[in-house]
Amino acid sequence: MSALPDGYRILRPTLDDAEAVLDVVRAHDIATIGEPDITIEDILELMGKTGHSLDADEWLIADADGRYTAWGYVDDSYGGERLRIDVSVRPEEAGPVTTALVEVLLGRAAELAAAKDLDGIRVRASAPHGATGLREVYENAGFELDRYYGRMNYDLSGDERTPEPPEGVEVKVFTELPDRDEAARIHHRIMDSGFADLDDHVSVDFDSWWANTAASGNTPYDEWRVVFVEGEPAAVLQTANIGAADNGGWIRNLVVHPDYRGRGLAQLLLGTAFALFAEKGRTWVGLSVDTGNSTGAFKIYEKVGMRPKYMIDVLKAWVPVSSPAPGSAVS
């Protein structure tokens, strides 16, 4: 691991550190996107997420006075041959601190690759567009730009109403479907089919997906929807409680089965989401989307009035199992 400034230490976080982690991430957000974009509920969900553990996949860096200056983690939520790393650093601590933390995370990625009996593993990282320092650290570590994501936003007026489905189309509430297991499997099948033609899609089996979805214990299933066309499942809407503490609504996934694209189902579900969040008194709706998505999702979101709040550079790297292990770096 690259040297840290004198007196700095790399540590394992606990859930008791959540407020301190939030402070680090908010400082990072303010420096890179102009305002904080995360709540304590989001941090607790991330720290307890299936696919990484506090004891093996998360790190904090503390300065000589014990103040936390950086937080990072490896996310292997779905297993397979790809994972994600994420880093937040106080702006005044960029440079050696960021470099050291990224090296630790990549070492852990190599460990996970070895545990899967792989030669190496694909790793993704992201940096807000314009966060040139963070992106430079990633590039020096072997990452290259892969794509851009847009963090889209829609300001609710409070007057939004649920759109009327066209003839032969029904929008049903997930929690009101008679068979909860089958309802979940419908969501999984449509997601797998709808994302299959995207070049970065990694198929995940139902049990792994459902375990990861249910792990937060805070998923608003009453907001989830399934669209049926002539009785056949055709599209799904999945939300999350991200942003709820800031009076926002969050669309985690909106997917239309390839056989039913071009029928206005995405706009129908967007209108449905806007209305249900307005009814709950929320003031905005957000989502994240690949701007180059081959389904044209970015343009659909713009068409209904959503606008980019900020852009995110998504980077990729191949990490061989020979990368240094991070274990010795933890004090």
CSV table of C-alpha atoms in Angstrom, one decimal:
chain,number,residue,atom,x,y,z
A,1,MET,CA,0.0,0.0,0.0
A,2,SER,CA,1.2,3.5,-0.8
A,3,ALA,CA,2.4,5.5,2.2
A,4,LEU,CA,-0.2,7.5,4.2
A,5,PRO,CA,0.7,10.8,5.8
A,6,ASP,CA,2.4,10.5,9.2
A,7,GLY,CA,0.1,9.4,11.9
A,8,TYR,CA,-2.7,8.3,9.6
A,9,ARG,CA,-4.2,4.8,10.0
A,10,ILE,CA,-6.5,2.6,8.1
A,11,LEU,CA,-9.2,1.0,10.1
A,12,ARG,CA,-12.3,-1.3,9.9
A,13,PRO,CA,-15.6,0.6,10.5
A,14,THR,CA,-18.5,-0.5,12.6
A,15,LEU,CA,-22.1,0.5,12.5
A,16,ASP,CA,-21.3,2.9,15.4
A,17,ASP,CA,-19.2,4.8,12.8
A,18,ALA,CA,-22.2,5.5,10.5
A,19,GLU,CA,-22.6,9.1,11.5
A,20,ALA,CA,-18.9,9.7,11.0
A,21,VAL,CA,-19.0,8.0,7.6
A,22,LEU,CA,-22.0,10.2,6.6
A,23,ASP,CA,-19.9,13.2,7.5
A,24,VAL,CA,-17.1,12.0,5.2
A,25,VAL,CA,-19.4,11.2,2.3
A,26,ARG,CA,-21.3,14.5,2.6
A,27,ALA,CA,-18.0,16.4,2.5
A,28,HIS,CA,-17.0,14.5,-0.6
A,29,ASP,CA,-20.4,15.2,-2.2
A,30,ILE,CA,-20.3,18.9,-1.5
A,31,ALA,CA,-16.8,19.1,-3.0
A,32,THR,CA,-17.7,17.1,-6.2
A,33,ILE,CA,-21.3,17.7,-6.9
A,34,GLY,CA,-22.1,20.9,-4.9
A,35,GLU,CA,-24.4,19.5,-2.3
A,36,PRO,CA,-24.8,16.4,-0.1
A,37,ASP,CA,-26.8,13.6,-1.8
A,38,ILE,CA,-27.0,10.9,0.9
A,39,THR,CA,-28.7,10.4,4.2
A,40,ILE,CA,-27.9,8.3,7.4
A,41,GLU,CA,-30.5,5.8,6.3
A,42,ASP,CA,-28.6,5.3,3.0
A,43,ILE,CA,-25.3,4.9,4.8
A,44,LEU,CA,-26.7,2.3,7.2
A,45,GLU,CA,-28.2,0.4,4.2
A,46,LEU,CA,-24.8,0.5,2.4
A,47,MET,CA,-22.9,-0.6,5.5
A,48,GLY,CA,-25.2,-3.5,6.1
A,49,LYS,CA,-25.6,-4.6,2.5
A,50,THR,CA,-25.5,-8.2,1.4
A,51,GLY,CA,-22.4,-8.7,-0.7
A,52,HIS,CA,-19.9,-7.0,1.5
A,53,SER,CA,-19.0,-7.2,5.2
A,54,LEU,CA,-17.7,-4.6,7.7
A,55,ASP,CA,-14.9,-7.0,8.7
A,56,ALA,CA,-13.6,-7.8,5.2
A,57,ASP,CA,-14.8,-5.2,2.6
A,58,GLU,CA,-14.9,-1.8,4.2
A,59,TRP,CA,-12.2,0.6,5.4
A,60,LEU,CA,-11.9,4.0,7.1
A,61,ILE,CA,-8.8,6.2,7.1
A,62,ALA,CA,-8.2,8.3,10.2
A,63,ASP,CA,-5.8,11.2,10.5
A,64,ALA,CA,-3.3,11.8,13.3
A,65,ASP,CA,-6.1,13.3,15.5
A,66,GLY,CA,-8.4,10.3,14.9
A,67,ARG,CA,-10.7,12.2,12.6
A,68,TYR,CA,-12.0,10.1,9.7
A,69,THR,CA,-10.9,11.4,6.4
A,70,ALA,CA,-11.9,8.7,3.9
A,71,TRP,CA,-14.3,5.7,3.5
A,72,GLY,CA,-14.3,3.0,0.9
A,73,TYR,CA,-15.8,-0.4,0.2
A,74,VAL,CA,-15.9,-3.3,-2.2
A,75,ASP,CA,-19.4,-4.4,-3.3
A,76,ASP,CA,-19.8,-8.0,-4.5
A,77,SER,CA,-23.5,-8.1,-4.0
A,78,TYR,CA,-24.3,-10.6,-6.7
A,79,GLY,CA,-21.1,-12.6,-7.0
A,80,GLY,CA,-19.9,-13.5,-10.4
A,81,GLU,CA,-17.0,-12.0,-12.3
A,82,ARG,CA,-17.6,-8.3,-11.7
A,83,LEU,CA,-17.7,-6.1,-8.6
A,84,ARG,CA,-17.7,-2.5,-7.7
A,85,ILE,CA,-15.6,-0.3,-5.5
A,86,ASP,CA,-16.6,3.1,-4.0
A,87,VAL,CA,-14.5,5.8,-2.4
A,88,SER,CA,-15.4,9.0,-0.5
A,89,VAL,CA,-12.6,11.3,0.7
A,90,ARG,CA,-12.6,14.7,2.3
A,91,PRO,CA,-11.5,17.2,-0.3
A,92,GLU,CA,-8.6,18.5,1.7
A,93,GLU,CA,-7.3,14.9,2.1
A,94,ALA,CA,-7.2,14.0,-1.6
A,95,GLY,CA,-4.0,12.6,-3.1
A,96,PRO,CA,-2.1,10.0,-1.0
A,97,VAL,CA,-5.1,9.1,1.1
A,98,THR,CA,-7.2,8.4,-2.0
A,99,THR,CA,-4.4,6.5,-3.6
A,100,ALA,CA,-3.8,4.3,-0.6
A,101,LEU,CA,-7.5,3.5,-0.2
A,102,VAL,CA,-8.0,2.6,-3.8
A,103,GLU,CA,-5.0,0.2,-3.6
A,104,VAL,CA,-6.5,-1.5,-0.6
A,105,LEU,CA,-9.9,-1.9,-2.3
A,106,LEU,CA,-8.2,-3.4,-5.4
A,107,GLY,CA,-6.3,-5.8,-3.2
A,108,ARG,CA,-9.5,-7.0,-1.7
A,109,ALA,CA,-10.9,-7.4,-5.2
A,110,ALA,CA,-8.0,-9.6,-6.1
A,111,GLU,CA,-8.7,-11.7,-3.0
A,112,LEU,CA,-12.3,-12.2,-4.0
A,113,ALA,CA,-11.2,-13.2,-7.5
A,114,ALA,CA,-8.9,-15.8,-6.1
A,115,ALA,CA,-11.7,-17.1,-3.8
A,116,LYS,CA,-13.9,-17.5,-6.9
A,117,ASP,CA,-11.0,-19.4,-8.6
A,118,LEU,CA,-10.7,-16.7,-11.2
A,119,ASP,CA,-7.5,-15.3,-12.8
A,120,GLY,CA,-8.8,-11.8,-12.2
A,121,ILE,CA,-12.0,-9.8,-11.9
A,122,ARG,CA,-13.7,-6.9,-13.6
A,123,VAL,CA,-14.0,-3.9,-11.3
A,124,ARG,CA,-16.1,-0.8,-11.7
A,125,ALA,CA,-15.7,2.5,-10.0
A,126,SER,CA,-17.3,5.9,-10.4
A,127,ALA,CA,-16.5,9.6,-10.0
A,128,PRO,CA,-18.7,12.6,-10.3
A,129,HIS,CA,-18.0,14.3,-13.7
A,130,GLY,CA,-15.5,17.0,-12.9
A,131,ALA,CA,-13.9,15.2,-9.9
A,132,THR,CA,-10.6,15.1,-11.8
A,133,GLY,CA,-8.5,14.3,-8.8
A,134,LEU,CA,-10.4,11.1,-8.0
A,135,ARG,CA,-10.6,10.1,-11.6
A,136,GLU,CA,-6.9,10.6,-12.0
A,137,VAL,CA,-6.2,8.3,-9.0
A,138,TYR,CA,-8.4,5.6,-10.6
A,139,GLU,CA,-6.7,6.0,-14.0
A,140,ASN,CA,-3.3,5.7,-12.3
A,141,ALA,CA,-4.5,2.5,-10.8
A,142,GLY,CA,-5.3,1.1,-14.3
A,143,PHE,CA,-8.9,2.2,-14.8
A,144,GLU,CA,-10.3,3.6,-18.0
A,145,LEU,CA,-13.5,5.4,-18.8
A,146,ASP,CA,-16.4,3.1,-19.7
A,147,ARG,CA,-19.5,5.2,-19.8
A,148,TYR,CA,-21.5,8.1,-18.3
A,149,TYR,CA,-24.4,7.9,-16.0
A,150,GLY,CA,-26.9,10.7,-15.3
A,151,ARG,CA,-28.4,11.3,-11.9
A,152,MET,CA,-31.8,12.4,-13.1
A,153,ASN,CA,-34.3,14.5,-11.1
A,154,TYR,CA,-37.9,15.5,-11.5
A,155,ASP,CA,-39.5,18.2,-9.3
A,156,LEU,CA,-43.0,17.2,-8.2
A,157,SER,CA,-45.8,19.8,-8.2
A,158,GLY,CA,-48.1,17.8,-6.0
A,159,ASP,CA,-50.7,17.7,-8.7
A,160,GLU,CA,-49.5,14.6,-10.4
A,161,ARG,CA,-52.2,12.0,-11.1
A,162,THR,CA,-51.9,8.3,-11.9
A,163,PRO,CA,-52.2,7.9,-15.7
A,164,GLU,CA,-55.0,5.8,-17.2
A,165,PRO,CA,-53.6,2.7,-18.8
A,166,PRO,CA,-54.6,2.0,-22.4
A,167,GLU,CA,-57.1,-0.8,-23.2
A,168,GLY,CA,-55.6,-4.2,-22.5
A,169,VAL,CA,-53.0,-2.9,-20.1
A,170,GLU,CA,-53.2,-3.2,-16.3
A,171,VAL,CA,-50.8,-1.8,-13.6
A,172,LYS,CA,-50.9,-3.9,-10.5
A,173,VAL,CA,-49.4,-3.3,-7.1
A,174,PHE,CA,-46.7,-5.8,-6.1
A,175,THR,CA,-48.0,-6.4,-2.6
A,176,GLU,CA,-51.5,-6.9,-3.9
A,177,LEU,CA,-50.7,-9.8,-6.2
A,178,PRO,CA,-51.9,-13.1,-4.8
A,179,ASP,CA,-48.6,-15.0,-5.0
A,180,ARG,CA,-45.7,-13.0,-3.5
A,181,ASP,CA,-43.1,-15.4,-4.6
A,182,GLU,CA,-44.4,-15.4,-8.2
A,183,ALA,CA,-44.6,-11.6,-8.1
A,184,ALA,CA,-40.9,-11.4,-7.2
A,185,ARG,CA,-40.0,-13.9,-9.9
A,186,ILE,CA,-41.9,-11.8,-12.5
A,187,HIS,CA,-39.8,-8.8,-11.5
A,188,HIS,CA,-36.6,-10.9,-11.8
A,189,ARG,CA,-37.6,-12.4,-15.2
A,190,ILE,CA,-38.4,-9.0,-16.7
A,191,MET,CA,-35.3,-7.4,-15.3
A,192,ASP,CA,-33.1,-10.2,-16.7
A,193,SER,CA,-34.8,-10.1,-20.1
A,194,GLY,CA,-34.9,-6.3,-20.2
A,195,PHE,CA,-31.3,-5.8,-19.3
A,196,ALA,CA,-30.0,-8.8,-21.4
A,197,ASP,CA,-29.1,-6.7,-24.5
A,198,LEU,CA,-27.1,-4.2,-22.5
A,199,ASP,CA,-23.4,-4.7,-22.9
A,200,ASP,CA,-22.6,-4.5,-19.2
A,201,HIS,CA,-25.4,-6.8,-18.0
A,202,VAL,CA,-24.5,-9.7,-15.7
A,203,SER,CA,-27.3,-12.2,-15.2
A,204,VAL,CA,-28.0,-13.0,-11.6
A,205,ASP,CA,-30.0,-16.0,-10.4
A,206,PHE,CA,-33.3,-15.3,-8.7
A,207,ASP,CA,-32.3,-16.4,-5.2
A,208,SER,CA,-29.2,-14.2,-5.1
A,209,TRP,CA,-31.2,-11.2,-6.5
A,210,TRP,CA,-34.0,-11.6,-4.0
A,211,ALA,CA,-31.7,-12.1,-1.0
A,212,ASN,CA,-29.9,-8.9,-1.9
A,213,THR,CA,-33.1,-7.0,-2.5
A,214,ALA,CA,-34.6,-8.1,0.8
A,215,ALA,CA,-31.4,-7.6,2.9
A,216,SER,CA,-32.0,-3.9,3.6
A,217,GLY,CA,-35.3,-4.7,5.3
A,218,ASN,CA,-36.4,-1.3,4.2
A,219,THR,CA,-37.7,-1.8,0.7
A,220,PRO,CA,-41.0,-0.1,0.0
A,221,TYR,CA,-42.7,-3.0,-1.8
A,222,ASP,CA,-46.0,-1.2,-1.7
A,223,GLU,CA,-44.6,1.2,-4.3
A,224,TRP,CA,-43.5,-1.6,-6.7
A,225,ARG,CA,-45.6,-2.2,-9.8
A,226,VAL,CA,-46.1,-4.8,-12.5
A,227,VAL,CA,-47.6,-3.9,-15.9
A,228,PHE,CA,-49.6,-6.6,-17.6
A,229,VAL,CA,-50.5,-6.5,-21.3
A,230,GLU,CA,-53.4,-8.8,-22.2
A,231,GLY,CA,-52.7,-10.7,-19.0
A,232,GLU,CA,-48.9,-11.1,-19.7
A,233,PRO,CA,-46.2,-9.5,-17.5
A,234,ALA,CA,-44.6,-6.8,-19.6
A,235,ALA,CA,-42.8,-4.2,-17.4
A,236,VAL,CA,-41.9,-3.5,-13.8
A,237,LEU,CA,-41.2,-0.6,-11.5
A,238,GLN,CA,-39.0,-0.9,-8.4
A,239,THR,CA,-38.4,1.9,-5.9
A,240,ALA,CA,-36.2,2.3,-2.9
A,241,ASN,CA,-36.2,4.5,0.2
A,242,ILE,CA,-33.1,6.3,-1.0
A,243,GLY,CA,-33.8,10.0,-0.6
A,244,ALA,CA,-36.9,9.5,1.5
A,245,ALA,CA,-35.3,11.3,4.5
A,246,ASP,CA,-34.9,14.3,2.2
A,247,ASN,CA,-38.5,14.0,1.1
A,248,GLY,CA,-37.7,12.4,-2.2
A,249,GLY,CA,-38.7,9.3,-4.1
A,250,TRP,CA,-36.2,7.0,-5.8
A,251,ILE,CA,-36.7,4.7,-8.8
A,252,ARG,CA,-34.3,1.9,-8.5
A,253,ASN,CA,-35.3,0.0,-11.7
A,254,LEU,CA,-37.8,0.6,-14.4
A,255,VAL,CA,-37.7,-2.2,-17.0
A,256,VAL,CA,-39.8,-3.1,-20.0
A,257,HIS,CA,-39.6,-6.6,-21.5
A,258,PRO,CA,-38.1,-6.4,-25.0
A,259,ASP,CA,-41.2,-7.8,-26.5
A,260,TYR,CA,-43.3,-4.9,-25.2
A,261,ARG,CA,-41.0,-1.9,-26.0
A,262,GLY,CA,-42.3,1.0,-28.0
A,263,ARG,CA,-45.8,0.8,-26.4
A,264,GLY,CA,-45.4,3.7,-24.0
A,265,LEU,CA,-45.1,1.4,-20.9
A,266,ALA,CA,-42.0,3.2,-19.5
A,267,GLN,CA,-43.9,6.5,-19.6
A,268,LEU,CA,-46.9,4.9,-18.0
A,269,LEU,CA,-44.7,3.6,-15.1
A,270,LEU,CA,-42.9,6.9,-14.8
A,271,GLY,CA,-46.3,8.7,-14.5
A,272,THR,CA,-47.4,6.1,-12.0
A,273,ALA,CA,-44.3,6.7,-9.9
A,274,PHE,CA,-44.6,10.5,-10.0
A,275,ALA,CA,-48.2,10.2,-8.8
A,276,LEU,CA,-47.6,7.8,-6.0
A,277,PHE,CA,-44.7,9.9,-4.7
A,278,ALA,CA,-46.7,13.1,-4.9
A,279,GLU,CA,-49.5,11.4,-3.0
A,280,LYS,CA,-47.0,10.6,-0.3
A,281,GLY,CA,-46.0,14.3,-0.1
A,282,ARG,CA,-42.6,13.8,-1.7
A,283,THR,CA,-41.2,16.8,-3.5
A,284,TRP,CA,-38.8,15.2,-6.1
A,285,VAL,CA,-38.1,11.9,-7.8
A,286,GLY,CA,-34.7,10.7,-8.8
A,287,LEU,CA,-33.0,7.8,-10.6
A,288,SER,CA,-29.7,6.9,-12.2
A,289,VAL,CA,-29.4,5.9,-15.9
A,290,ASP,CA,-26.7,5.0,-18.4
A,291,THR,CA,-26.8,7.9,-20.9
A,292,GLY,CA,-25.8,5.5,-23.7
A,293,ASN,CA,-28.4,2.9,-22.8
A,294,SER,CA,-29.3,1.1,-26.1
A,295,THR,CA,-33.0,1.2,-25.1
A,296,GLY,CA,-33.1,5.0,-25.3
A,297,ALA,CA,-34.0,5.3,-21.6
A,298,PHE,CA,-32.2,8.6,-21.1
A,299,LYS,CA,-34.2,10.2,-23.8
A,300,ILE,CA,-37.5,8.8,-22.4
A,301,TYR,CA,-36.7,10.3,-19.0
A,302,GLU,CA,-35.9,13.6,-20.6
A,303,LYS,CA,-39.2,13.4,-22.5
A,304,VAL,CA,-41.3,13.2,-19.3
A,305,GLY,CA,-39.4,16.2,-17.8
A,306,MET,CA,-36.6,14.7,-15.9
A,307,ARG,CA,-33.2,16.5,-16.0
A,308,PRO,CA,-29.7,15.6,-15.1
A,309,LYS,CA,-28.8,16.8,-11.6
A,310,TYR,CA,-25.2,15.8,-12.2
A,311,MET,CA,-23.2,13.3,-14.3
A,312,ILE,CA,-21.1,10.4,-13.2
A,313,ASP,CA,-18.0,9.0,-14.9
A,314,VAL,CA,-18.1,5.2,-14.7
A,315,LEU,CA,-14.6,3.6,-15.0
A,316,LYS,CA,-13.6,0.0,-15.4
A,317,ALA,CA,-10.5,-2.1,-14.8
A,318,TRP,CA,-9.3,-5.7,-14.9
A,319,VAL,CA,-7.7,-6.7,-11.6
A,320,PRO,CA,-5.6,-9.9,-11.6
A,321,VAL,CA,-5.3,-12.1,-8.6
A,322,SER,CA,-1.7,-11.1,-8.3
A,323,SER,CA,-2.7,-7.7,-6.9
A,324,PRO,CA,-1.4,-7.1,-3.3
A,325,ALA,CA,-3.7,-8.3,-0.6
A,326,PRO,CA,-5.0,-5.5,1.7
A,327,GLY,CA,-5.0,-7.4,5.0
A,328,SER,CA,-1.6,-6.2,6.3
A,329,ALA,CA,-2.7,-2.6,5.8
A,330,VAL,CA,-5.3,-2.6,8.6
A,331,SER,CA,-4.2,-1.4,12.0
